[in-house]
XYZ file of C-alpha atoms in Angstrom:
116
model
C 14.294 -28.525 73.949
C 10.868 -27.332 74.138
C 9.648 -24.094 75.421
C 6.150 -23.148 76.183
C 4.562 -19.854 76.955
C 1.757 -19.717 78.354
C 0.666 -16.616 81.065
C 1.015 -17.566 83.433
C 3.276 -21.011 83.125
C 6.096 -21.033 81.203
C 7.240 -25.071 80.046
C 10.950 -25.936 79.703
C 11.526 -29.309 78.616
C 15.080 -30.416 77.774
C 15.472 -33.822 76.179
C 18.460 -36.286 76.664
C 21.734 -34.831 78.723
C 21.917 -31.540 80.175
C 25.993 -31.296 80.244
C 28.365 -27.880 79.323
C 26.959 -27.263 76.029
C 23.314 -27.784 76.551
C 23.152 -26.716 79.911
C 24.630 -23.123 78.189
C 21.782 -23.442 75.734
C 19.258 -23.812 78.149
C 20.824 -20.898 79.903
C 20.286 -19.390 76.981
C 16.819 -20.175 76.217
C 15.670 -18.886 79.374
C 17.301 -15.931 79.984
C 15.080 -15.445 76.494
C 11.812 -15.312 79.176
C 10.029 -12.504 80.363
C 9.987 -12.426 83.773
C 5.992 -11.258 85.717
C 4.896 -11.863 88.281
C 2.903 -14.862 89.425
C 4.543 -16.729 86.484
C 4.631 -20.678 87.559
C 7.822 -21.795 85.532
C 7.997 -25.956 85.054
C 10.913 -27.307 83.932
C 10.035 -30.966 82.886
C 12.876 -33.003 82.900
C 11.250 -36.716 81.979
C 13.632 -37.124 78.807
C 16.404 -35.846 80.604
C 18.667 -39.336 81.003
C 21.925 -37.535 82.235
C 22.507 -34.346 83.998
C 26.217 -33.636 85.464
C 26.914 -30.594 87.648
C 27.183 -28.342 84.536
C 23.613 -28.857 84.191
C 23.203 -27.227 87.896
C 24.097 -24.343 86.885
C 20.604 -22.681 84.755
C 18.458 -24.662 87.305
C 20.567 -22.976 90.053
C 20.473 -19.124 87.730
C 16.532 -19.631 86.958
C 15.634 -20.812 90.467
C 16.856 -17.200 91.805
C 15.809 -15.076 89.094
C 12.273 -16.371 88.962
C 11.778 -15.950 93.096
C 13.522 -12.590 92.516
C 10.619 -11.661 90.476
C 8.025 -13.071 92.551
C 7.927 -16.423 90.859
C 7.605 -20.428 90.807
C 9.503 -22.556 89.343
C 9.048 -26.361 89.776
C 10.873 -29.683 88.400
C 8.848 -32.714 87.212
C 9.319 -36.344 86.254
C 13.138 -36.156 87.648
C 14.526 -39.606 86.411
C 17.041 -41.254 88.697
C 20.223 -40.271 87.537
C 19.404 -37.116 87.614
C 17.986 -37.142 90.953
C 21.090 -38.584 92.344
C 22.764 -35.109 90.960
C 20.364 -33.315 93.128
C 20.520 -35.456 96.059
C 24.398 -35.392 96.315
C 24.477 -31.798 96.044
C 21.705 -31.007 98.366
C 19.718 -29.262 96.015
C 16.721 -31.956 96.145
C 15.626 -29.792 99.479
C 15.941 -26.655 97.446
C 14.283 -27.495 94.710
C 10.046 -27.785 94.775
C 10.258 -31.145 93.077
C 6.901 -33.423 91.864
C 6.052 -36.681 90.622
C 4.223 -35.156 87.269
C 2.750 -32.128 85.271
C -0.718 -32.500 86.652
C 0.389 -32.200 90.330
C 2.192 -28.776 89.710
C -1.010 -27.683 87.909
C -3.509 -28.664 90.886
C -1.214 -27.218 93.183
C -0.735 -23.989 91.151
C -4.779 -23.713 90.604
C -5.329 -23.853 94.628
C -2.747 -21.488 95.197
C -4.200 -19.120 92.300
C -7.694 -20.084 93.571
C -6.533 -18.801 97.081
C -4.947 -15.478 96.258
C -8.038 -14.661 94.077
């Protein structure tokens, strides 16, 4: 798992499954964030072959602490089987999910640009 900091984006990326015990490390590693405000939070999940519903669970737990704190938090390069978790549980239409890095960061930029 990789973990970048950044002000204001913070970069999760979890490689190969996301199941009971890494899905409770990746709990783990971001409950380890800061929260502030305005913090864009990606969560990259392009090596990420296998996710079962375990996995939901820190997507689910940093999805409502970062828009507690006034946050974003975004999933990229969602592979298919992984989708399909997301799809069957609904959580694709909860979820702000894009094709690749560089869309969340043009995105973020005209929203930043905006607000400036």
């Amino acid at each position: 798992m990789t973990l970048t900091q950044d002000k204001p984006v913070i970069f999760f990326k979890p490689q190969g499954r996301i199941d009971l015990e890494t899905a409770t490390a990746l709990s783990k590693k971001m409950a380890e964030v800061k929260l502030e405000s305005q913090q864009l939070w990606v969560i990259d999940l392009a090596e990420v072959g296998f996710m079962d519903s375990s996995g939901l669970v820190p997507l689910v737990q940093a999805l409502k602490a970062v828009h507690e704190s006034g946050c974003r938090l975004v999933l990229c390069n969602v592979q298919a089987p992984v989708r399909l978790v997301l799809e069957l549980t609904h959580l694709d239409s909860v979820f702000e999910i894009v094709d690749n890095y560089e869309e969340i960061l043009s995105t973020f930029e005209d929203k930043t640009l905006a607000t400036a």
